[in-house]
Amino acid sequence: MKKFFLFSIFAVIISAGVNAQTFKLGASVGVPAADAEDISNLVIGVDAYYYFTDIDSFIEVGATAGFRNFFGDEVEALGLTIDVEDAQFLPLAAAARLKLFGIVSGGADVGYAVGLSDGVDGGLYLRPVVGIDLADAIELNVSYESISDSDATWGNFNVGVLFQF
């Protein structure tokens, strides 16, 4: 896992020599899934993308960094109500997209999500995504995010919007 993460960082650094063409910034909101659905009720996130290829290219390749907050829920166990604390992550990943007809894109973000909250470990970050570009300035997307470690999988289905700068 660590070798894969280091290789990804190396690939991004090597690719940085290519003239950057696109920067996107956006936000998303999601519904928890996997292990997170029992202890969380909402997920919000922000993302920044830096693509090394032109926005109109068939293949877009770049890097992304973001922030995720899984809002804690109340859990009842053995007649007790427990307030679960929020869990935060910092996803760092390589990003790739294929663009069809100049408007529909699909791809994935793959990397590592650093756990920022006490008692929350980081893990493999995977985010398959499908998006629609509107006038090369706004992207609406849907995706499933998964942050997996040896103990749990923090997942969510989300919708988001990205703005190109």
Short mmCIF file of N, CA and C in Angstrom, two decimals:
data_model
loop_
_atom_site.label_atom_id
_atom_site.label_comp_id
_atom_site.label_asym_id
_atom_site.label_seq_id
_atom_site.Cartn_x
_atom_site.Cartn_y
_atom_site.Cartn_z
N MET A 1 0.82 -1.19 0.00
CA MET A 1 0.00 0.00 0.00
C MET A 1 0.87 1.26 0.00
N LYS A 2 1.86 1.28 0.90
CA LYS A 2 2.72 2.45 0.97
C LYS A 2 3.55 2.59 -0.30
N LYS A 3 3.97 1.46 -0.90
CA LYS A 3 4.72 1.52 -2.15
C LYS A 3 3.87 2.12 -3.26
N PHE A 4 2.59 1.72 -3.31
CA PHE A 4 1.67 2.26 -4.31
C PHE A 4 1.50 3.76 -4.12
N PHE A 5 1.34 4.19 -2.87
CA PHE A 5 1.16 5.60 -2.57
C PHE A 5 2.40 6.40 -2.98
N LEU A 6 3.58 5.89 -2.64
CA LEU A 6 4.82 6.58 -3.01
C LEU A 6 5.00 6.62 -4.52
N PHE A 7 4.65 5.52 -5.20
CA PHE A 7 4.72 5.51 -6.66
C PHE A 7 3.79 6.56 -7.25
N SER A 8 2.58 6.71 -6.69
CA SER A 8 1.62 7.70 -7.18
C SER A 8 2.17 9.11 -7.03
N ILE A 9 2.77 9.39 -5.88
CA ILE A 9 3.34 10.72 -5.66
C ILE A 9 4.48 10.96 -6.66
N PHE A 10 5.33 9.96 -6.89
CA PHE A 10 6.42 10.07 -7.84
C PHE A 10 5.88 10.37 -9.24
N ALA A 11 4.82 9.66 -9.65
CA ALA A 11 4.23 9.87 -10.98
C ALA A 11 3.68 11.29 -11.12
N VAL A 12 3.07 11.81 -10.06
CA VAL A 12 2.53 13.17 -10.10
C VAL A 12 3.66 14.18 -10.22
N ILE A 13 4.75 13.97 -9.48
CA ILE A 13 5.89 14.89 -9.55
C ILE A 13 6.51 14.89 -10.93
N ILE A 14 6.69 13.70 -11.52
CA ILE A 14 7.25 13.60 -12.88
C ILE A 14 6.33 14.30 -13.87
N SER A 15 5.02 14.14 -13.70
CA SER A 15 4.05 14.75 -14.62
C SER A 15 3.99 16.26 -14.46
N ALA A 16 4.46 16.78 -13.32
CA ALA A 16 4.38 18.21 -13.06
C ALA A 16 5.21 19.02 -14.05
N GLY A 17 6.15 18.37 -14.72
CA GLY A 17 6.94 19.07 -15.73
C GLY A 17 6.11 19.49 -16.93
N VAL A 18 4.99 18.85 -17.14
CA VAL A 18 4.09 19.20 -18.23
C VAL A 18 3.36 20.49 -17.83
N ASN A 19 3.14 21.36 -18.77
CA ASN A 19 2.48 22.62 -18.49
C ASN A 19 1.04 22.40 -18.02
N ALA A 20 0.71 22.86 -16.82
CA ALA A 20 -0.63 22.68 -16.26
C ALA A 20 -1.65 23.48 -17.05
N GLN A 21 -2.79 22.86 -17.30
CA GLN A 21 -3.81 23.49 -18.11
C GLN A 21 -5.10 23.79 -17.38
N THR A 22 -5.45 23.01 -16.35
CA THR A 22 -6.77 23.14 -15.74
C THR A 22 -6.70 23.04 -14.22
N PHE A 23 -7.41 23.93 -13.56
CA PHE A 23 -7.56 23.89 -12.11
C PHE A 23 -9.05 23.92 -11.80
N LYS A 24 -9.52 22.99 -10.98
CA LYS A 24 -10.94 22.94 -10.60
C LYS A 24 -11.07 22.94 -9.09
N LEU A 25 -12.09 23.62 -8.60
CA LEU A 25 -12.37 23.71 -7.17
C LEU A 25 -13.86 23.49 -6.98
N GLY A 26 -14.24 22.66 -5.99
CA GLY A 26 -15.66 22.39 -5.81
C GLY A 26 -16.01 21.79 -4.48
N ALA A 27 -17.28 21.38 -4.37
CA ALA A 27 -17.81 20.82 -3.14
C ALA A 27 -18.77 19.68 -3.45
N SER A 28 -19.00 18.84 -2.45
CA SER A 28 -19.92 17.72 -2.61
C SER A 28 -20.67 17.46 -1.31
N VAL A 29 -21.80 16.79 -1.45
CA VAL A 29 -22.60 16.37 -0.29
C VAL A 29 -23.01 14.92 -0.54
N GLY A 30 -22.99 14.12 0.52
CA GLY A 30 -23.25 12.70 0.31
C GLY A 30 -24.00 12.02 1.44
N VAL A 31 -24.41 10.80 1.13
CA VAL A 31 -25.10 9.92 2.07
C VAL A 31 -24.14 8.81 2.45
N PRO A 32 -23.87 8.60 3.74
CA PRO A 32 -22.93 7.57 4.16
C PRO A 32 -23.35 6.18 3.71
N ALA A 33 -22.34 5.34 3.45
CA ALA A 33 -22.56 3.96 3.05
C ALA A 33 -21.50 3.09 3.74
N ALA A 34 -21.58 1.80 3.50
CA ALA A 34 -20.65 0.82 4.08
C ALA A 34 -20.70 0.92 5.60
N ASP A 35 -19.55 0.85 6.27
CA ASP A 35 -19.53 0.89 7.74
C ASP A 35 -19.97 2.25 8.29
N ALA A 36 -19.82 3.31 7.52
CA ALA A 36 -20.14 4.66 7.99
C ALA A 36 -21.63 4.90 8.13
N GLU A 37 -22.48 4.14 7.44
CA GLU A 37 -23.91 4.44 7.48
C GLU A 37 -24.53 4.18 8.85
N ASP A 38 -23.89 3.38 9.69
CA ASP A 38 -24.41 3.11 11.03
C ASP A 38 -24.06 4.18 12.04
N ILE A 39 -23.03 4.98 11.75
CA ILE A 39 -22.56 5.96 12.74
C ILE A 39 -22.52 7.39 12.22
N SER A 40 -22.92 7.60 10.96
CA SER A 40 -22.90 8.93 10.37
C SER A 40 -24.20 9.17 9.61
N ASN A 41 -24.59 10.44 9.49
CA ASN A 41 -25.84 10.73 8.80
C ASN A 41 -25.68 11.65 7.59
N LEU A 42 -24.49 12.24 7.41
CA LEU A 42 -24.25 13.17 6.30
C LEU A 42 -22.75 13.31 6.08
N VAL A 43 -22.36 13.50 4.82
CA VAL A 43 -20.96 13.72 4.48
C VAL A 43 -20.88 14.97 3.61
N ILE A 44 -19.96 15.85 3.93
CA ILE A 44 -19.70 17.00 3.06
C ILE A 44 -18.21 16.99 2.72
N GLY A 45 -17.88 17.58 1.59
CA GLY A 45 -16.49 17.63 1.19
C GLY A 45 -16.18 18.78 0.27
N VAL A 46 -14.91 19.10 0.20
CA VAL A 46 -14.39 20.08 -0.76
C VAL A 46 -13.22 19.43 -1.49
N ASP A 47 -13.01 19.82 -2.74
CA ASP A 47 -11.96 19.23 -3.56
C ASP A 47 -11.27 20.29 -4.40
N ALA A 48 -9.98 20.06 -4.64
CA ALA A 48 -9.20 20.87 -5.59
C ALA A 48 -8.53 19.89 -6.54
N TYR A 49 -8.69 20.13 -7.85
CA TYR A 49 -8.08 19.30 -8.89
C TYR A 49 -7.11 20.14 -9.69
N TYR A 50 -5.99 19.55 -10.04
CA TYR A 50 -4.97 20.17 -10.87
C TYR A 50 -4.68 19.20 -12.00
N TYR A 51 -5.20 19.48 -13.19
CA TYR A 51 -5.00 18.60 -14.34
C TYR A 51 -3.83 19.09 -15.18
N PHE A 52 -2.99 18.15 -15.61
CA PHE A 52 -1.81 18.46 -16.41
C PHE A 52 -2.11 18.52 -17.90
N THR A 53 -3.33 18.16 -18.27
CA THR A 53 -3.73 18.15 -19.67
C THR A 53 -4.79 19.21 -19.91
N ASP A 54 -5.02 19.54 -21.15
CA ASP A 54 -6.01 20.53 -21.54
C ASP A 54 -7.42 20.05 -21.22
N ILE A 55 -8.32 20.95 -20.90
CA ILE A 55 -9.70 20.62 -20.54
C ILE A 55 -10.43 19.89 -21.66
N ASP A 56 -10.06 20.13 -22.92
CA ASP A 56 -10.73 19.50 -24.05
C ASP A 56 -10.08 18.20 -24.49
N SER A 57 -9.05 17.74 -23.79
CA SER A 57 -8.38 16.50 -24.14
C SER A 57 -9.29 15.30 -23.90
N PHE A 58 -9.07 14.25 -24.69
CA PHE A 58 -9.82 13.00 -24.50
C PHE A 58 -9.50 12.38 -23.14
N ILE A 59 -8.23 12.49 -22.73
CA ILE A 59 -7.80 11.97 -21.43
C ILE A 59 -7.26 13.12 -20.59
N GLU A 60 -7.80 13.27 -19.39
CA GLU A 60 -7.30 14.26 -18.43
C GLU A 60 -6.59 13.51 -17.31
N VAL A 61 -5.39 13.96 -16.96
CA VAL A 61 -4.60 13.34 -15.91
C VAL A 61 -4.13 14.43 -14.96
N GLY A 62 -4.22 14.15 -13.65
CA GLY A 62 -3.79 15.15 -12.69
C GLY A 62 -3.76 14.62 -11.28
N ALA A 63 -3.89 15.54 -10.33
CA ALA A 63 -3.86 15.22 -8.91
C ALA A 63 -4.99 15.95 -8.21
N THR A 64 -5.39 15.42 -7.05
CA THR A 64 -6.45 16.05 -6.28
C THR A 64 -6.14 15.97 -4.80
N ALA A 65 -6.65 16.95 -4.08
CA ALA A 65 -6.60 16.96 -2.62
C ALA A 65 -7.96 17.46 -2.16
N GLY A 66 -8.40 17.00 -1.01
CA GLY A 66 -9.71 17.41 -0.54
C GLY A 66 -9.84 17.31 0.96
N PHE A 67 -11.05 17.48 1.41
CA PHE A 67 -11.39 17.36 2.83
C PHE A 67 -12.77 16.71 2.92
N ARG A 68 -12.93 15.72 3.79
CA ARG A 68 -14.23 15.06 4.01
C ARG A 68 -14.58 15.11 5.48
N ASN A 69 -15.84 15.42 5.75
CA ASN A 69 -16.34 15.38 7.11
C ASN A 69 -17.56 14.46 7.16
N PHE A 70 -17.44 13.38 7.89
CA PHE A 70 -18.56 12.48 8.15
C PHE A 70 -19.17 12.94 9.48
N PHE A 71 -20.38 13.49 9.43
CA PHE A 71 -21.03 13.97 10.63
C PHE A 71 -21.50 12.78 11.47
N GLY A 72 -21.12 12.78 12.76
CA GLY A 72 -21.49 11.71 13.67
C GLY A 72 -22.98 11.71 13.96
N ASP A 73 -23.49 10.53 14.25
CA ASP A 73 -24.91 10.33 14.52
C ASP A 73 -25.06 9.80 15.95
N GLU A 74 -26.29 9.76 16.44
CA GLU A 74 -26.57 9.13 17.73
C GLU A 74 -26.82 7.65 17.49
N VAL A 75 -26.15 6.82 18.30
CA VAL A 75 -26.28 5.38 18.17
C VAL A 75 -26.82 4.83 19.47
N GLU A 76 -27.82 3.95 19.36
CA GLU A 76 -28.39 3.31 20.56
C GLU A 76 -27.85 1.90 20.69
N ALA A 77 -27.29 1.61 21.87
CA ALA A 77 -26.75 0.27 22.14
C ALA A 77 -26.98 -0.06 23.60
N LEU A 78 -27.56 -1.22 23.84
CA LEU A 78 -27.83 -1.70 25.20
C LEU A 78 -28.62 -0.69 26.02
N GLY A 79 -29.56 -0.02 25.38
CA GLY A 79 -30.41 0.95 26.06
C GLY A 79 -29.76 2.29 26.30
N LEU A 80 -28.56 2.48 25.80
CA LEU A 80 -27.85 3.76 25.96
C LEU A 80 -27.78 4.49 24.63
N THR A 81 -27.81 5.81 24.69
CA THR A 81 -27.64 6.62 23.49
C THR A 81 -26.24 7.21 23.51
N ILE A 82 -25.49 6.93 22.45
CA ILE A 82 -24.11 7.40 22.35
C ILE A 82 -24.01 8.38 21.20
N ASP A 83 -23.40 9.55 21.46
CA ASP A 83 -23.14 10.53 20.40
C ASP A 83 -21.79 10.21 19.77
N VAL A 84 -21.81 9.89 18.48
CA VAL A 84 -20.59 9.58 17.74
C VAL A 84 -19.99 10.89 17.25
N GLU A 85 -18.69 11.05 17.44
CA GLU A 85 -17.99 12.26 17.01
C GLU A 85 -17.84 12.28 15.49
N ASP A 86 -17.68 13.47 14.92
CA ASP A 86 -17.42 13.60 13.48
C ASP A 86 -16.07 12.96 13.14
N ALA A 87 -15.96 12.46 11.91
CA ALA A 87 -14.70 11.90 11.42
C ALA A 87 -14.28 12.69 10.19
N GLN A 88 -13.02 13.14 10.19
CA GLN A 88 -12.51 13.93 9.07
C GLN A 88 -11.35 13.22 8.39
N PHE A 89 -11.28 13.41 7.06
CA PHE A 89 -10.23 12.82 6.25
C PHE A 89 -9.67 13.85 5.28
N LEU A 90 -8.41 13.65 4.89
CA LEU A 90 -7.75 14.46 3.88
C LEU A 90 -7.33 13.54 2.74
N PRO A 91 -8.18 13.40 1.69
CA PRO A 91 -7.82 12.55 0.54
C PRO A 91 -6.76 13.22 -0.35
N LEU A 92 -5.73 12.45 -0.70
CA LEU A 92 -4.68 12.88 -1.62
C LEU A 92 -4.59 11.80 -2.69
N ALA A 93 -4.80 12.18 -3.95
CA ALA A 93 -4.93 11.13 -4.97
C ALA A 93 -4.50 11.60 -6.35
N ALA A 94 -4.22 10.62 -7.19
CA ALA A 94 -4.05 10.85 -8.62
C ALA A 94 -5.46 10.81 -9.23
N ALA A 95 -5.69 11.60 -10.26
CA ALA A 95 -7.01 11.67 -10.89
C ALA A 95 -6.88 11.47 -12.39
N ALA A 96 -7.79 10.70 -12.96
CA ALA A 96 -7.80 10.49 -14.41
C ALA A 96 -9.24 10.49 -14.90
N ARG A 97 -9.48 11.13 -16.05
CA ARG A 97 -10.80 11.19 -16.64
C ARG A 97 -10.71 10.95 -18.15
N LEU A 98 -11.70 10.24 -18.68
CA LEU A 98 -11.89 10.10 -20.12
C LEU A 98 -13.09 10.97 -20.47
N LYS A 99 -12.98 11.75 -21.53
CA LYS A 99 -14.07 12.64 -21.90
C LYS A 99 -14.66 12.19 -23.23
N LEU A 100 -15.97 11.99 -23.25
CA LEU A 100 -16.69 11.59 -24.46
C LEU A 100 -17.56 12.74 -24.95
N PHE A 101 -17.54 12.97 -26.24
CA PHE A 101 -18.37 14.00 -26.88
C PHE A 101 -18.12 15.39 -26.33
N GLY A 102 -17.00 15.60 -25.65
CA GLY A 102 -16.66 16.90 -25.12
C GLY A 102 -17.49 17.35 -23.94
N ILE A 103 -18.36 16.48 -23.42
CA ILE A 103 -19.24 16.90 -22.32
C ILE A 103 -19.34 15.88 -21.19
N VAL A 104 -19.35 14.59 -21.49
CA VAL A 104 -19.50 13.55 -20.47
C VAL A 104 -18.12 12.99 -20.13
N SER A 105 -17.82 12.92 -18.84
CA SER A 105 -16.53 12.37 -18.43
C SER A 105 -16.73 11.28 -17.39
N GLY A 106 -15.78 10.37 -17.35
CA GLY A 106 -15.79 9.31 -16.36
C GLY A 106 -14.37 8.93 -16.02
N GLY A 107 -14.15 8.51 -14.79
CA GLY A 107 -12.81 8.14 -14.38
C GLY A 107 -12.76 7.82 -12.91
N ALA A 108 -11.58 7.98 -12.32
CA ALA A 108 -11.41 7.65 -10.90
C ALA A 108 -10.30 8.46 -10.28
N ASP A 109 -10.42 8.63 -8.97
CA ASP A 109 -9.37 9.19 -8.14
C ASP A 109 -8.87 8.04 -7.28
N VAL A 110 -7.57 7.83 -7.24
CA VAL A 110 -6.99 6.73 -6.46
C VAL A 110 -5.81 7.28 -5.67
N GLY A 111 -5.81 7.00 -4.36
CA GLY A 111 -4.71 7.48 -3.53
C GLY A 111 -4.87 7.05 -2.10
N TYR A 112 -4.56 7.95 -1.20
CA TYR A 112 -4.60 7.67 0.24
C TYR A 112 -5.34 8.80 0.93
N ALA A 113 -6.21 8.47 1.89
CA ALA A 113 -6.92 9.47 2.69
C ALA A 113 -6.35 9.44 4.11
N VAL A 114 -5.79 10.55 4.54
CA VAL A 114 -5.21 10.67 5.87
C VAL A 114 -6.33 10.93 6.87
N GLY A 115 -6.38 10.15 7.94
CA GLY A 115 -7.37 10.36 9.00
C GLY A 115 -6.96 11.55 9.85
N LEU A 116 -7.83 12.54 10.00
CA LEU A 116 -7.51 13.74 10.75
C LEU A 116 -8.09 13.73 12.16
N SER A 117 -9.11 12.92 12.41
CA SER A 117 -9.76 12.87 13.72
C SER A 117 -9.07 11.88 14.64
N ASP A 118 -9.20 12.10 15.95
CA ASP A 118 -8.66 11.17 16.93
C ASP A 118 -9.32 9.81 16.76
N GLY A 119 -8.52 8.76 16.74
CA GLY A 119 -9.05 7.40 16.64
C GLY A 119 -9.48 6.98 15.25
N VAL A 120 -9.25 7.82 14.24
CA VAL A 120 -9.63 7.49 12.87
C VAL A 120 -8.35 7.31 12.06
N ASP A 121 -8.16 6.09 11.53
CA ASP A 121 -6.99 5.82 10.70
C ASP A 121 -7.27 6.22 9.26
N GLY A 122 -6.24 6.47 8.52
CA GLY A 122 -6.37 6.71 7.10
C GLY A 122 -6.44 5.38 6.36
N GLY A 123 -6.61 5.46 5.05
CA GLY A 123 -6.68 4.23 4.27
C GLY A 123 -6.71 4.50 2.79
N LEU A 124 -6.78 3.42 2.02
CA LEU A 124 -6.85 3.48 0.57
C LEU A 124 -8.07 4.30 0.16
N TYR A 125 -7.85 5.28 -0.70
CA TYR A 125 -8.93 6.16 -1.17
C TYR A 125 -9.25 5.81 -2.62
N LEU A 126 -10.50 5.53 -2.90
CA LEU A 126 -10.94 5.21 -4.25
C LEU A 126 -12.26 5.94 -4.51
N ARG A 127 -12.30 6.64 -5.64
CA ARG A 127 -13.50 7.41 -5.98
C ARG A 127 -13.78 7.32 -7.48
N PRO A 128 -14.59 6.34 -7.91
CA PRO A 128 -15.05 6.36 -9.30
C PRO A 128 -16.06 7.51 -9.47
N VAL A 129 -15.98 8.24 -10.58
CA VAL A 129 -16.82 9.42 -10.76
C VAL A 129 -17.29 9.54 -12.21
N VAL A 130 -18.51 10.04 -12.38
CA VAL A 130 -19.07 10.36 -13.69
C VAL A 130 -19.53 11.81 -13.62
N GLY A 131 -19.17 12.59 -14.65
CA GLY A 131 -19.51 14.01 -14.63
C GLY A 131 -20.01 14.51 -15.97
N ILE A 132 -20.65 15.67 -15.92
CA ILE A 132 -21.12 16.38 -17.11
C ILE A 132 -20.55 17.79 -17.05
N ASP A 133 -19.81 18.17 -18.11
CA ASP A 133 -19.24 19.51 -18.20
C ASP A 133 -20.24 20.45 -18.84
N LEU A 134 -20.43 21.59 -18.22
CA LEU A 134 -21.30 22.62 -18.76
C LEU A 134 -20.45 23.80 -19.20
N ALA A 135 -20.32 24.00 -20.50
CA ALA A 135 -19.58 25.12 -21.10
C ALA A 135 -18.13 25.20 -20.61
N ASP A 136 -17.51 24.07 -20.33
CA ASP A 136 -16.12 24.01 -19.87
C ASP A 136 -15.84 24.86 -18.63
N ALA A 137 -16.87 25.25 -17.90
CA ALA A 137 -16.67 26.08 -16.72
C ALA A 137 -17.19 25.42 -15.45
N ILE A 138 -18.20 24.56 -15.58
CA ILE A 138 -18.82 23.91 -14.42
C ILE A 138 -18.96 22.42 -14.72
N GLU A 139 -18.61 21.60 -13.74
CA GLU A 139 -18.81 20.15 -13.87
C GLU A 139 -19.75 19.68 -12.75
N LEU A 140 -20.82 19.01 -13.13
CA LEU A 140 -21.71 18.35 -12.17
C LEU A 140 -21.32 16.88 -12.17
N ASN A 141 -21.16 16.29 -10.97
CA ASN A 141 -20.73 14.89 -10.94
C ASN A 141 -21.43 14.09 -9.85
N VAL A 142 -21.41 12.78 -10.04
CA VAL A 142 -21.88 11.82 -9.05
C VAL A 142 -20.76 10.81 -8.86
N SER A 143 -20.63 10.31 -7.62
CA SER A 143 -19.55 9.37 -7.36
C SER A 143 -19.84 8.55 -6.11
N TYR A 144 -19.04 7.51 -5.95
CA TYR A 144 -19.00 6.73 -4.72
C TYR A 144 -17.59 6.82 -4.19
N GLU A 145 -17.44 7.23 -2.94
CA GLU A 145 -16.12 7.31 -2.32
C GLU A 145 -15.96 6.17 -1.33
N SER A 146 -14.75 5.65 -1.27
CA SER A 146 -14.43 4.60 -0.32
C SER A 146 -13.07 4.88 0.30
N ILE A 147 -13.02 4.88 1.63
CA ILE A 147 -11.78 5.00 2.37
C ILE A 147 -11.69 3.74 3.22
N SER A 148 -10.75 2.85 2.86
CA SER A 148 -10.68 1.54 3.50
C SER A 148 -9.37 1.34 4.23
N ASP A 149 -9.48 0.88 5.47
CA ASP A 149 -8.30 0.43 6.19
C ASP A 149 -8.59 -0.99 6.69
N SER A 150 -7.78 -1.52 7.55
CA SER A 150 -7.96 -2.90 7.99
C SER A 150 -9.17 -3.08 8.90
N ASP A 151 -9.67 -2.00 9.49
CA ASP A 151 -10.77 -2.10 10.45
C ASP A 151 -12.14 -1.70 9.91
N ALA A 152 -12.18 -0.74 9.00
CA ALA A 152 -13.48 -0.21 8.56
C ALA A 152 -13.39 0.37 7.16
N THR A 153 -14.56 0.54 6.55
CA THR A 153 -14.68 1.20 5.26
C THR A 153 -15.63 2.38 5.42
N TRP A 154 -15.10 3.58 5.21
CA TRP A 154 -15.89 4.80 5.23
C TRP A 154 -16.31 5.07 3.80
N GLY A 155 -17.57 4.88 3.49
CA GLY A 155 -18.05 5.07 2.14
C GLY A 155 -19.16 6.10 2.09
N ASN A 156 -19.39 6.65 0.88
CA ASN A 156 -20.53 7.54 0.69
C ASN A 156 -20.85 7.70 -0.79
N PHE A 157 -22.13 7.83 -1.07
CA PHE A 157 -22.62 8.18 -2.40
C PHE A 157 -22.83 9.69 -2.37
N ASN A 158 -22.28 10.40 -3.38
CA ASN A 158 -22.38 11.85 -3.31
C ASN A 158 -22.64 12.49 -4.67
N VAL A 159 -23.07 13.74 -4.61
CA VAL A 159 -23.21 14.60 -5.79
C VAL A 159 -22.35 15.83 -5.52
N GLY A 160 -21.78 16.38 -6.60
CA GLY A 160 -20.91 17.52 -6.40
C GLY A 160 -20.89 18.45 -7.59
N VAL A 161 -20.25 19.58 -7.38
CA VAL A 161 -20.08 20.57 -8.44
C VAL A 161 -18.63 21.07 -8.36
N LEU A 162 -18.01 21.21 -9.54
CA LEU A 162 -16.65 21.73 -9.64
C LEU A 162 -16.66 22.93 -10.57
N PHE A 163 -15.89 23.95 -10.21
CA PHE A 163 -15.76 25.15 -11.03
C PHE A 163 -14.34 25.22 -11.57
N GLN A 164 -14.21 25.48 -12.87
CA GLN A 164 -12.89 25.57 -13.51
C GLN A 164 -12.38 27.00 -13.43
N PHE A 165 -11.09 27.12 -13.12
CA PHE A 165 -10.43 28.43 -13.07
C PHE A 165 -9.30 28.48 -14.05
#
